[in-house]
Coordinates of C-alpha atoms in Angstrom, one line a residue:
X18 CA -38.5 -38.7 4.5
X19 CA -34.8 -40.0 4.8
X20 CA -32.0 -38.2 3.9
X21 CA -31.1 -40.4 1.6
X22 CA -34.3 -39.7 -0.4
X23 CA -33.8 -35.6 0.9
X24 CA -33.5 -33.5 -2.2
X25 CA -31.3 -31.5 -0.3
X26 CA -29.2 -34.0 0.3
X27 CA -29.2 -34.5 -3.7
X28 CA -28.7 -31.3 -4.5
X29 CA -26.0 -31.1 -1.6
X30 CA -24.3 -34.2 -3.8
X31 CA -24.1 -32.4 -7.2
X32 CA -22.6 -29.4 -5.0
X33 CA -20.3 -31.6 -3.7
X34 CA -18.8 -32.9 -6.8
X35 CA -18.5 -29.2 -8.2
X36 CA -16.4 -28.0 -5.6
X37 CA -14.6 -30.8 -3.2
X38 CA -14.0 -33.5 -6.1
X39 CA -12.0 -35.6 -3.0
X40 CA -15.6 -36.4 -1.9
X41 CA -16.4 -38.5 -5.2
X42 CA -15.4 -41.3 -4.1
X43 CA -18.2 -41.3 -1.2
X44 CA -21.6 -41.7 -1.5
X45 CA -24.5 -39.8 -0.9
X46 CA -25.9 -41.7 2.0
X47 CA -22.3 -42.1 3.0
X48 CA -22.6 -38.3 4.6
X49 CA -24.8 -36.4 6.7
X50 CA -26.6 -33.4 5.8
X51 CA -23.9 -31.6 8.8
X52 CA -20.8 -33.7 7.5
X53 CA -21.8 -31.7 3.8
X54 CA -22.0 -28.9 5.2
X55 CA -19.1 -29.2 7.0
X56 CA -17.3 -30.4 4.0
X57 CA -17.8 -27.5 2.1
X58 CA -16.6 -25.0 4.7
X59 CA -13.8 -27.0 5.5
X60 CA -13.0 -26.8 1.3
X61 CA -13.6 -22.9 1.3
X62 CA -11.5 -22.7 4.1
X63 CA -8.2 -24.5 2.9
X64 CA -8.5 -22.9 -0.6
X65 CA -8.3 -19.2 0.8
X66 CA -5.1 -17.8 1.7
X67 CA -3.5 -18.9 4.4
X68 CA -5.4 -22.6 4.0
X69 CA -2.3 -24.4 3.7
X70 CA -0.6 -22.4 6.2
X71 CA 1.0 -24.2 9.2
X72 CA 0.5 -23.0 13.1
X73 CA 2.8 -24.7 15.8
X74 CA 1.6 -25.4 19.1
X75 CA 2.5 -22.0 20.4
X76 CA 1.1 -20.1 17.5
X77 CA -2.1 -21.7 17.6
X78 CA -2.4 -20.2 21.2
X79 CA -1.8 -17.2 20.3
X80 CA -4.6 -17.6 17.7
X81 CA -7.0 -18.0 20.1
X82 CA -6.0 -15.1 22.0
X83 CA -6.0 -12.9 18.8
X84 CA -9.5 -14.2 17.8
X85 CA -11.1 -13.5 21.4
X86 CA -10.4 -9.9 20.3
X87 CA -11.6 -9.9 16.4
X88 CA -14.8 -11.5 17.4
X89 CA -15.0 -9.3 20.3
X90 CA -15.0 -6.4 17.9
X91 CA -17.0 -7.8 14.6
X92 CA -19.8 -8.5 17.4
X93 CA -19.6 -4.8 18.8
X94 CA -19.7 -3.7 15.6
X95 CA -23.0 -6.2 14.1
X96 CA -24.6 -4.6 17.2
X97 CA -23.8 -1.0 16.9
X98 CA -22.9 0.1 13.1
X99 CA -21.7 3.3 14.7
X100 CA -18.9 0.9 16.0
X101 CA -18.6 -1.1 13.0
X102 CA -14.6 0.3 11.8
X103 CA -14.2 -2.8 9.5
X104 CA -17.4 -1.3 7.3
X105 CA -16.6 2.3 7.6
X106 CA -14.8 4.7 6.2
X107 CA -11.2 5.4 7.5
X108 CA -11.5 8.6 7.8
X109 CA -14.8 8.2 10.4
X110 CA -13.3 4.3 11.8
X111 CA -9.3 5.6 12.5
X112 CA -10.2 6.9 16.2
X113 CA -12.1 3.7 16.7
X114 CA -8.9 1.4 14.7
X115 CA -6.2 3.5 17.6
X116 CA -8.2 1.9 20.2
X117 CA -8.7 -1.4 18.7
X118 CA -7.1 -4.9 20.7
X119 CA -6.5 -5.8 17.1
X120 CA -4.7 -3.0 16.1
X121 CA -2.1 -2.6 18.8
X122 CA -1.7 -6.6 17.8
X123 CA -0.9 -5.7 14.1
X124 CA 1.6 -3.1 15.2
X125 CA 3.4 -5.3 17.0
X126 CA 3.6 -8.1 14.5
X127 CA 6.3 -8.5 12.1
X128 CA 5.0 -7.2 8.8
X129 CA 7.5 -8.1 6.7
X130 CA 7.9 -5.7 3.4
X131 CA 5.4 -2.9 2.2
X132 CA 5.9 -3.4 -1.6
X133 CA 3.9 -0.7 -2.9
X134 CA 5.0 2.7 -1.4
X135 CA 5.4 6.2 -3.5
X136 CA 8.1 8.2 -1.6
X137 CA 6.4 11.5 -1.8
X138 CA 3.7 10.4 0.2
X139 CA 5.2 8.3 2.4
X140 CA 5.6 10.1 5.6
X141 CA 2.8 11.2 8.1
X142 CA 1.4 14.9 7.8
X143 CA 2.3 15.6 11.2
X144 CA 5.6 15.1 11.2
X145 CA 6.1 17.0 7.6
X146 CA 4.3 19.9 10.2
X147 CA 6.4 20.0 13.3
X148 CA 9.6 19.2 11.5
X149 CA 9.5 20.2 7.5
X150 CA 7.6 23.6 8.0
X151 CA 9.6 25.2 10.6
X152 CA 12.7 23.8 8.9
X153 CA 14.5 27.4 8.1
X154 CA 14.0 28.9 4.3
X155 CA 10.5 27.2 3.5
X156 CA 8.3 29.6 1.2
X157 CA 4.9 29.5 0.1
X158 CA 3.6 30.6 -2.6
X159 CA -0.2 30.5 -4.6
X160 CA -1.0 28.9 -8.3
X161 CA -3.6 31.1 -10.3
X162 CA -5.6 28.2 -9.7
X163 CA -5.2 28.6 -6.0
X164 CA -3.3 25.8 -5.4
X165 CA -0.3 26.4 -2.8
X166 CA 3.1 25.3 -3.4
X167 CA 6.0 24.6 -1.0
X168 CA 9.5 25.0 -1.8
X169 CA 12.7 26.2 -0.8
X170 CA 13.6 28.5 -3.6
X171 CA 12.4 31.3 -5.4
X172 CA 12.1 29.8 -9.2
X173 CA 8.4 30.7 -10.7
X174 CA 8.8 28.8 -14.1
X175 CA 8.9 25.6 -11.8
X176 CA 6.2 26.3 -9.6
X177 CA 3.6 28.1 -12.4
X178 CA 3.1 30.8 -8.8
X179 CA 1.5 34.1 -9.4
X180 CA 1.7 35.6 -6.1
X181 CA 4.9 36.9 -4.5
X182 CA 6.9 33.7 -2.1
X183 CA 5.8 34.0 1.7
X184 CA 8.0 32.9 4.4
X185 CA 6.1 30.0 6.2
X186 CA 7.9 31.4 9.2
X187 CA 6.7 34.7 9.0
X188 CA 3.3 33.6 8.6
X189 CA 3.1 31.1 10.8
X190 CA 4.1 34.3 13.6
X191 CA 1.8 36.8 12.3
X192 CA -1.2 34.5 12.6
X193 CA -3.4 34.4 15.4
X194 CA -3.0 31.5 16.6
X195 CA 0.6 29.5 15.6
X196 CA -1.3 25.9 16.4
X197 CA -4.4 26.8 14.3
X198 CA -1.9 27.8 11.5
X199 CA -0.1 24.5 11.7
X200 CA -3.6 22.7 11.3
X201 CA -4.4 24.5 8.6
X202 CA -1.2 23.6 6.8
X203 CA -1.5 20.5 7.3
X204 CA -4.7 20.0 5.1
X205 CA -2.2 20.9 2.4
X206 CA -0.8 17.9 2.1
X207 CA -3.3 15.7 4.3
X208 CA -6.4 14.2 2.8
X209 CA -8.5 13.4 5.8
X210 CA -12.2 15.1 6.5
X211 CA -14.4 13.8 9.4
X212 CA -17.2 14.3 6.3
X213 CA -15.8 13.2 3.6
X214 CA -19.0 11.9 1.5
X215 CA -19.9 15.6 1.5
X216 CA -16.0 16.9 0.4
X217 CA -15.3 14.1 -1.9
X218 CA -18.5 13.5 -3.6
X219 CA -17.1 11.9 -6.6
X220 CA -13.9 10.1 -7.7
X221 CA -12.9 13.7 -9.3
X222 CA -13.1 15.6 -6.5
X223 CA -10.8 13.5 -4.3
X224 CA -8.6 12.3 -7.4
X225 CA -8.0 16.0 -8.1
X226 CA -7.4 17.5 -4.6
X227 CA -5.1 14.0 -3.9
X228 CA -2.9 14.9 -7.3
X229 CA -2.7 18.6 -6.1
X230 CA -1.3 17.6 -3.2
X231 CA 1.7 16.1 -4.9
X232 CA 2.5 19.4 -6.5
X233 CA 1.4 21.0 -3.7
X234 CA 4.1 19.2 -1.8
X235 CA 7.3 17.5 -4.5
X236 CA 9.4 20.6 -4.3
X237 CA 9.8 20.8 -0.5
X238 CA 11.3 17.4 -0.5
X239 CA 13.8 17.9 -3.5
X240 CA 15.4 20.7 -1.5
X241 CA 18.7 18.2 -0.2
X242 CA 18.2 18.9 3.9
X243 CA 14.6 17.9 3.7
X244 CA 14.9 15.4 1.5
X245 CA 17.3 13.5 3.4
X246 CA 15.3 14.0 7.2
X247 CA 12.2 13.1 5.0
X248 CA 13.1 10.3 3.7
X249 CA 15.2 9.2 6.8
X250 CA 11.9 9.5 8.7
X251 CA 10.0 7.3 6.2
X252 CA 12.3 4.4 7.4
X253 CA 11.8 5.5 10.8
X254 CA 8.1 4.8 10.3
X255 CA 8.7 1.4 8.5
X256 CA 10.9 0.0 10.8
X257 CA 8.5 1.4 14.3
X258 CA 5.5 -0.3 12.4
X259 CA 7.5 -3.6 12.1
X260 CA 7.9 -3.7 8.1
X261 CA 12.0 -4.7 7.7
X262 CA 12.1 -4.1 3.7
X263 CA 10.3 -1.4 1.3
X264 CA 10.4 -1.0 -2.3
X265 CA 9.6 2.9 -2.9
X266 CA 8.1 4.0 -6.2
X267 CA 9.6 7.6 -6.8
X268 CA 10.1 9.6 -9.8
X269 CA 13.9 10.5 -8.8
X270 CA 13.5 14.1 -9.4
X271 CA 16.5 16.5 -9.5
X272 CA 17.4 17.9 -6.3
X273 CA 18.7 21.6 -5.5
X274 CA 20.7 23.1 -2.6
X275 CA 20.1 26.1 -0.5
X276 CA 22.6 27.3 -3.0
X277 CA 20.2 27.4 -5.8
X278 CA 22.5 24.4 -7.7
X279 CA 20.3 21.3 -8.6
X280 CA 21.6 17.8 -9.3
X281 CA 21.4 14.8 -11.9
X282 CA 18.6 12.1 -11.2
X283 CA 21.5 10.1 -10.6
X284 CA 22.2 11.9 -7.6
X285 CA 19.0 11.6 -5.9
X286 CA 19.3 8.0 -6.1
X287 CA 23.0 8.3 -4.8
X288 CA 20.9 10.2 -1.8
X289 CA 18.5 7.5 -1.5
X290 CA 21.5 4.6 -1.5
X291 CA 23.2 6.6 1.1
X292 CA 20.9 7.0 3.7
X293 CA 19.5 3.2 2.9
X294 CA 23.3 2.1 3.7
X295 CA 23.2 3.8 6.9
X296 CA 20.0 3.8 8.0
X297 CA 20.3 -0.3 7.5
X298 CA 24.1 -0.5 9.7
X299 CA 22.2 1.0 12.1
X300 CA 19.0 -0.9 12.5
X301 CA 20.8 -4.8 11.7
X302 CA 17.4 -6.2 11.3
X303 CA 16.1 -3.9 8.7
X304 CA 16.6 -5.1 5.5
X305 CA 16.8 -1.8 3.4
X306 CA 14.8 0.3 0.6
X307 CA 14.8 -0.9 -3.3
X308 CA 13.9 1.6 -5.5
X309 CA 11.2 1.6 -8.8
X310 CA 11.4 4.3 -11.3
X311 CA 7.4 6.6 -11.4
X312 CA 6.9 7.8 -14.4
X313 CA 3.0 9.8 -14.7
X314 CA 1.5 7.9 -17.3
X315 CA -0.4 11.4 -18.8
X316 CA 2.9 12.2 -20.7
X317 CA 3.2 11.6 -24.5
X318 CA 4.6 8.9 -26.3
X319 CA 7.7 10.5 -26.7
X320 CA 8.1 11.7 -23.1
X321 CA 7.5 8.5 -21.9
X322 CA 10.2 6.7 -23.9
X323 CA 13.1 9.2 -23.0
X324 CA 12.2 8.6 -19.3
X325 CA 11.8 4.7 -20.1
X326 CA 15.6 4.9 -21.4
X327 CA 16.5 7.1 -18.6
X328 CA 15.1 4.4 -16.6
X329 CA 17.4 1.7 -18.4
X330 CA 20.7 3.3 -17.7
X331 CA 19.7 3.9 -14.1
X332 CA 19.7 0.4 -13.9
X333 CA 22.8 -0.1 -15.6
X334 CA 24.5 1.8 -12.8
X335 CA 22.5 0.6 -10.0
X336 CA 21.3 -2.5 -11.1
X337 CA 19.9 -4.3 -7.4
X338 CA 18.7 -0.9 -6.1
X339 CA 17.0 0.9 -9.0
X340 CA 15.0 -2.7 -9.8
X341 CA 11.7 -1.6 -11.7
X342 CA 10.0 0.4 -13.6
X343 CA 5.9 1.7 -13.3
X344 CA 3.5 4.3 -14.7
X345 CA 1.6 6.4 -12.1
X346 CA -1.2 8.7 -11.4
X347 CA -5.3 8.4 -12.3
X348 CA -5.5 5.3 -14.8
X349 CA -8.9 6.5 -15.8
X350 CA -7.4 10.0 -17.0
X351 CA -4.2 8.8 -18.3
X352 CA -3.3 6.9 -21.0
X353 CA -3.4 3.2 -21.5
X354 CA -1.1 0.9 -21.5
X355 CA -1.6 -0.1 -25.0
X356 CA -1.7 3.0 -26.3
X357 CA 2.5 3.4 -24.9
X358 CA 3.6 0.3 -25.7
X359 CA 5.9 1.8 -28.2
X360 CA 8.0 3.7 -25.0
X361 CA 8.1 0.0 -23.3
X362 CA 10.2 -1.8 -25.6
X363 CA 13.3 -3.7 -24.8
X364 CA 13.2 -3.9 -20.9
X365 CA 16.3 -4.9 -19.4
X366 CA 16.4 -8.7 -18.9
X367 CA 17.5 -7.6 -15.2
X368 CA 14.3 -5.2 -14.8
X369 CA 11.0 -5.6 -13.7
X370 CA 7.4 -3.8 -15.1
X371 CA 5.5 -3.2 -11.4
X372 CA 2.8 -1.3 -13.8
X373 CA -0.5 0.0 -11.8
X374 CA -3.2 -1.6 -13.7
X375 CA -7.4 -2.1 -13.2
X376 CA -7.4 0.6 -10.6
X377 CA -10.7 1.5 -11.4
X378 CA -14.5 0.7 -11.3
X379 CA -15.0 0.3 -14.9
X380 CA -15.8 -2.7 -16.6
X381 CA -14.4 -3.4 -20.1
X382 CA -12.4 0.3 -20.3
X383 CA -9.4 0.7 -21.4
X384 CA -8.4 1.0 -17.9
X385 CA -9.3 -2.4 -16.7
X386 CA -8.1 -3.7 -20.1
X387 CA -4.8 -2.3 -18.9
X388 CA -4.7 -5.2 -16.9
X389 CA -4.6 -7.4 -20.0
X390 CA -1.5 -5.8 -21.5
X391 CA 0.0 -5.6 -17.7
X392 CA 0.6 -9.5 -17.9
X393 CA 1.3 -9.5 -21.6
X394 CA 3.8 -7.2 -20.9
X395 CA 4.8 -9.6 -18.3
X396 CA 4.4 -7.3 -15.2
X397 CA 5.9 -8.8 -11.5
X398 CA 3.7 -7.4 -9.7
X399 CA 0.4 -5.8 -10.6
X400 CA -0.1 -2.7 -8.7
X401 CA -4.0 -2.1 -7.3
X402 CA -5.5 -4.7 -9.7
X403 CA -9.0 -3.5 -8.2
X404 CA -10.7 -4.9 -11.6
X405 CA -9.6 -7.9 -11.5
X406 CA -12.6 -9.7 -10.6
X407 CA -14.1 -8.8 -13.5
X408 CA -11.8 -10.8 -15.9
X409 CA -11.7 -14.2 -14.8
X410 CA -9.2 -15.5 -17.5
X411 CA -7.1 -12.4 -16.6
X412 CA -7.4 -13.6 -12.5
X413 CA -6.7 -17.5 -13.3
X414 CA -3.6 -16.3 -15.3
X415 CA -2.6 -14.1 -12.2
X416 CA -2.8 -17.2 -10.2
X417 CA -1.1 -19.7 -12.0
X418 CA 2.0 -17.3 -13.2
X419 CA 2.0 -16.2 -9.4
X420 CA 1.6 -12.8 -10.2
X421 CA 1.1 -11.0 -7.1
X422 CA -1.8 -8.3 -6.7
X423 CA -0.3 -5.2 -4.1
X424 CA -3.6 -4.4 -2.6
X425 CA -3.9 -1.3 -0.8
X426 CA -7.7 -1.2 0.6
X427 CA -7.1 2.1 2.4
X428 CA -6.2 3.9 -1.0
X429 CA -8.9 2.1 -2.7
X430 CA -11.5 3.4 -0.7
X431 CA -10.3 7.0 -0.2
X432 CA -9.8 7.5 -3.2
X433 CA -13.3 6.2 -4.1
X434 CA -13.4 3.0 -5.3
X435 CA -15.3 1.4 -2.4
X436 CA -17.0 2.9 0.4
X437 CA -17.6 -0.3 2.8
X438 CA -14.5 -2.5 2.7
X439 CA -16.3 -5.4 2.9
X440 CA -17.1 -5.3 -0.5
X441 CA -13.2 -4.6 -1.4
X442 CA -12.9 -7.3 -4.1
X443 CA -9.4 -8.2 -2.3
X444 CA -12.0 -10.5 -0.1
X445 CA -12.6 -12.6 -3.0
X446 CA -8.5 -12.7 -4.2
X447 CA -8.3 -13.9 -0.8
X448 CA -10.9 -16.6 -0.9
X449 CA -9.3 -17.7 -3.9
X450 CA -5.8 -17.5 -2.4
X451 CA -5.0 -15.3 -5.3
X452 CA -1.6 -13.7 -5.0
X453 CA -2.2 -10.5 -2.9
X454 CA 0.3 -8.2 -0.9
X455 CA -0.6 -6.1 1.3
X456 CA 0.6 -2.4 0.8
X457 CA 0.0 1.1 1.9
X458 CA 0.5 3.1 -0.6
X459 CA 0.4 6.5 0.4
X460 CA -0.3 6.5 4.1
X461 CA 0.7 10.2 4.9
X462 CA -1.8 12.2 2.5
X463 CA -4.4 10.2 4.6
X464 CA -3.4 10.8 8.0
X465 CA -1.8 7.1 8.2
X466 CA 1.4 5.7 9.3
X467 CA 3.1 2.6 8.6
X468 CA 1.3 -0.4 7.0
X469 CA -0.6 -1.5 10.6
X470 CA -3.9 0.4 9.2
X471 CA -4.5 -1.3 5.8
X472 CA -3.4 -4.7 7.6
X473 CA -6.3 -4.0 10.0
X474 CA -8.6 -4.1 6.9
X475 CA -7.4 -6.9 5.0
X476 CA -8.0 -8.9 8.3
X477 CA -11.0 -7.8 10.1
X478 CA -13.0 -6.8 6.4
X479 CA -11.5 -8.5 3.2
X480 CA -10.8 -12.4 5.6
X481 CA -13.4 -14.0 6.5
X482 CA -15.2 -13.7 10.7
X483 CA -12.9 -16.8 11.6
X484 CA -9.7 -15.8 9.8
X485 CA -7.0 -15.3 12.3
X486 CA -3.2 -16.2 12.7
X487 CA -2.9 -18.4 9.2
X488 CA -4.5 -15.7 7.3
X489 CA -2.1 -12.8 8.9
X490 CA 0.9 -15.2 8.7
X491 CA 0.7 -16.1 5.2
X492 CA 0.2 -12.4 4.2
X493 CA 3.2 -11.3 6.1
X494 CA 5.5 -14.5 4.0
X495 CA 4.0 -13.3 1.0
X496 CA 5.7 -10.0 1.2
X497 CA 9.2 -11.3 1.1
X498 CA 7.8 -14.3 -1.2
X499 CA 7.0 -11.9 -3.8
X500 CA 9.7 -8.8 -3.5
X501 CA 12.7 -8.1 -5.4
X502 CA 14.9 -9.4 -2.9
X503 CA 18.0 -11.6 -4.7
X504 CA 17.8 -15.4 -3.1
X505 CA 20.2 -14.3 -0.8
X506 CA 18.7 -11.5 0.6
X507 CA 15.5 -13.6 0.5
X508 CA 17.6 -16.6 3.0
X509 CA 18.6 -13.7 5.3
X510 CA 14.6 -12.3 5.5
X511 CA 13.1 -15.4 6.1
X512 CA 15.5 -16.0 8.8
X513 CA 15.4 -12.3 10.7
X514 CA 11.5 -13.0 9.7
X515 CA 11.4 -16.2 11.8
X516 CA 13.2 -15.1 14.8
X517 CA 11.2 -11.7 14.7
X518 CA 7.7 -13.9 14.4
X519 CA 8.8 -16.2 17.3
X520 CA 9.8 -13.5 19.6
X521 CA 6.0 -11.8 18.8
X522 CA 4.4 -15.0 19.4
X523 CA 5.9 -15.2 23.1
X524 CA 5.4 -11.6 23.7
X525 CA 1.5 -12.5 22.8
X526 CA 1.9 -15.3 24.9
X527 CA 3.1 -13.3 27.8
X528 CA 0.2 -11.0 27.8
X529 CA 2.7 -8.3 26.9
X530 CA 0.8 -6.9 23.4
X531 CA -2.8 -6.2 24.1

């Protein structure tokens, strides 16, 4: 038989003019059965994200160093599963990731901005041990639901305690052993299990020990000393993993001195511009912190709209640092978007909605329908967007309005919305060369740091095998590309971006990374 009479090669035609319509003009016989098959790889391959994305000479080298390394360790891994970290969970792949060729190459690449960060969780468990908790004053005291809570003041009615306040001091001395304490504290405010498909069974479990954690831990960091060395050492991190601009989602809650006096929201954001400003003369190449108003979407109506109004004059008086506004914690236990649309009227024309939406495995809820009034409501950013794939009319509108998904594939599979990351639907925003950011999240409740982990995933599990440099490069463009930075503040990242990238691209070069 001859290919031209093949029915392969006929049905190989018809799938030709579906998806590469450049072909038409050609005939069948015009193309072999390889030079089809090529031409539909080819066709995937400049539609995904980082398709169009151009690799000088140098670059291109340093490609083909990178790659020796992924293919190295997706083959170790299709031999051995046990070795597999791009399928497994993080908690059982991190001590594989730390000695991962491709890892030590992420955290040394310029990573641009993390553009989906919640302050409170920010900041790696160990440091919040060594440094927070021996930090003089720190009490602990026990919820009648068993829950501990940190803090450096004695006020019950805030913290809903029923046992007497412990020194952490005083306990950490009269234990048995000062280390084992510290270990112990840390699971306070640190997700991580070596089992955790037998701790976290179901999206409740984790969901519910992940939100105690946050009351577990928000009133250490209101107290003003910690809350400036915590939040100094959440740039710290940022700027040693190679991110040079963050915008942090907190809910700007009072703050109180050793005193006992507490301050106006206004001044915790005063606190946060300070420590930006300096933090920022003394690192030149960091671009700085903007800030997006949390507000936890369970509250009523009513609740919601004085903190939505709040919001608005917070912008009024900071108007490029305090730039958005979002709704936070469990979509699937909170209330919908539509449901508060009332409390969302009459957004500043300078403000931006960066509203968590579709961060969930239901399928026509009215938590992935909260992705529908996300864009009607004309969101920047869509925070998550897990559900996305479901709703193709929703995804084609995120990709022509260029409406950028912050995908954090660590987040999304601790807290239980995928187990194997392969099967993160991010892979398909990518094959589409949908909109996508890569962000983080809240890297220190799961024994993270920096944004180098959840890049390791969106490379090695949501690109393709043979996705390398153009892939990682595009991502790291797309961060300033879609963040809140003014057009001139945009000019100045690209260029400190460019200068950054070269300089990484010789060290690879040299031989100086891996």
């Amino acid at each position: 038989m001859s290919r031209k009479s093949c029915p392969i090669m006929k049905r190989f035609s018809v799938l030709l003019l579906l998806l590469v319509p450049h072909l038409m003009a050609q005939t069948e016989s015009a193309l072999s059965y390889e030079q089809a098959r090529q031409a539909v790889l080819t066709a995937e391959e400049e539609l995904m994200t980082g398709g169009h994305t151009y690799l000088n000479t140098e670059e291109a080298k340093a490609d083909d160093i990178f790659m020796q390394y992924k293919l190295g360790e997706l083959a170790q891994g299709f031999r051995n599963a046990e070795q597999n970290a791009a399928a497994m969970h993080f908690f059982k792949a991190k001590q594989l990731i730390d000695r991962s060729g491709v890892f030590r190459f992420l955290q040394k690449m310029p990573k641009g901005a993390v553009l989906h960060l919640h302050n409170s969780a920010s900041v790696s468990s160990k440091w919040v041990v060594k440094n927070m908790s021996y930090m003089p004053g720190m009490l602990r005291c026990t919820t009648d639901k068993g829950r501990s809570v940190l803090t450096f003041r004695r006020a019950p009615k805030e913290h809903e305690c029923q046992s007497q306040y412990v020194r952490v001091s005083d306990e950490r001395r009269s234990s048995i052993d000062p280390l084992v304490y510290d270990q112990n504290f840390e699971r306070l405010i640190n997700l991580y299990t070596p089992v955790p498909e037998l701790e976290y069974p179901t999206i409740t479990k984790v969901w519910d020990r992940f939100q105690d954690m946050f009351d577990t831990f928000g009133d250490a960091i209101r107290y003003l000393p910690a809350f400036r060395a915590y939040h100094w050492q959440m740039l710290e991190e940022l700027y040693n993993d190679n991110v040079m601009y963050a915008e942090i989602r907190s809910s700007f809650k009072p703050l109180y001195d050793a005193s006992g006096r507490t301050f106006s929201r206004e001044r915790t954001i005063q606190e946060f511009y300070a420590l930006n400003e300096k933090f920022v003369r003394l690192h030149p190449d960091f671009l700085g912190i903007k800030l997006i108003y949390a507000v936890y979407r369970g509250h009523d109506v009513d609740k919601i709209s004085e903190s939505f109004e709040e919001f608005r004059q917070l912008h009024k008086a900071f108007p490029n640092f305090v730039v958005g506004f979002d709704l936070v914690g469990q979509e699937d236990n909170g209330k919908p978007l539509y449901a508060l649309l009332p409390a969302l009227r009459d957004l500043p024309p300078t403000a931006h909605f960066f509203l968590h939406a579709g961060e969930t495995n239901w399928f026509g809820a009215s938590t992935d329908i909260n992705l529908l009034d996300a864009l009607l409501l004309n969101s920047t950013r869509i925070g998550h967007g897990y559900a996305l794939a479901k709703h193709p009319i929703l995804l084609n509108a995120v990709k022509t309005r260029q409406i950028a998904v912050e995908v954090s594939p660590i987040s999304n599979q601790v807290l239980h919305l995928v187990w194997d990351m392969r099967n993160h639907p991010g892979a398909q925003y990518m094959a589409l060369d949908v909109p996508l950011v890569i962000c983080n999240d809240d890297p220190g409740f799961w024994n993270a740091k920096g944004l180098s982990y959840d890049f390791y995933y969106a490379i090695m599990s949501l690109a393709p095998n043979n996705a390398g440099l153009r892939v990682l490069k595009s991502l790291v463009w797309n961060s300033v590309r879609y963040s809140l930075l003014t057009e001139e503040e945009q000019k100045r990242a690209y260029q400190i971006l460019e200068l950054t990238w070269s300089r990484f691209i010789d060290k690879v070069l040299q031989g100086s990374v891996f």
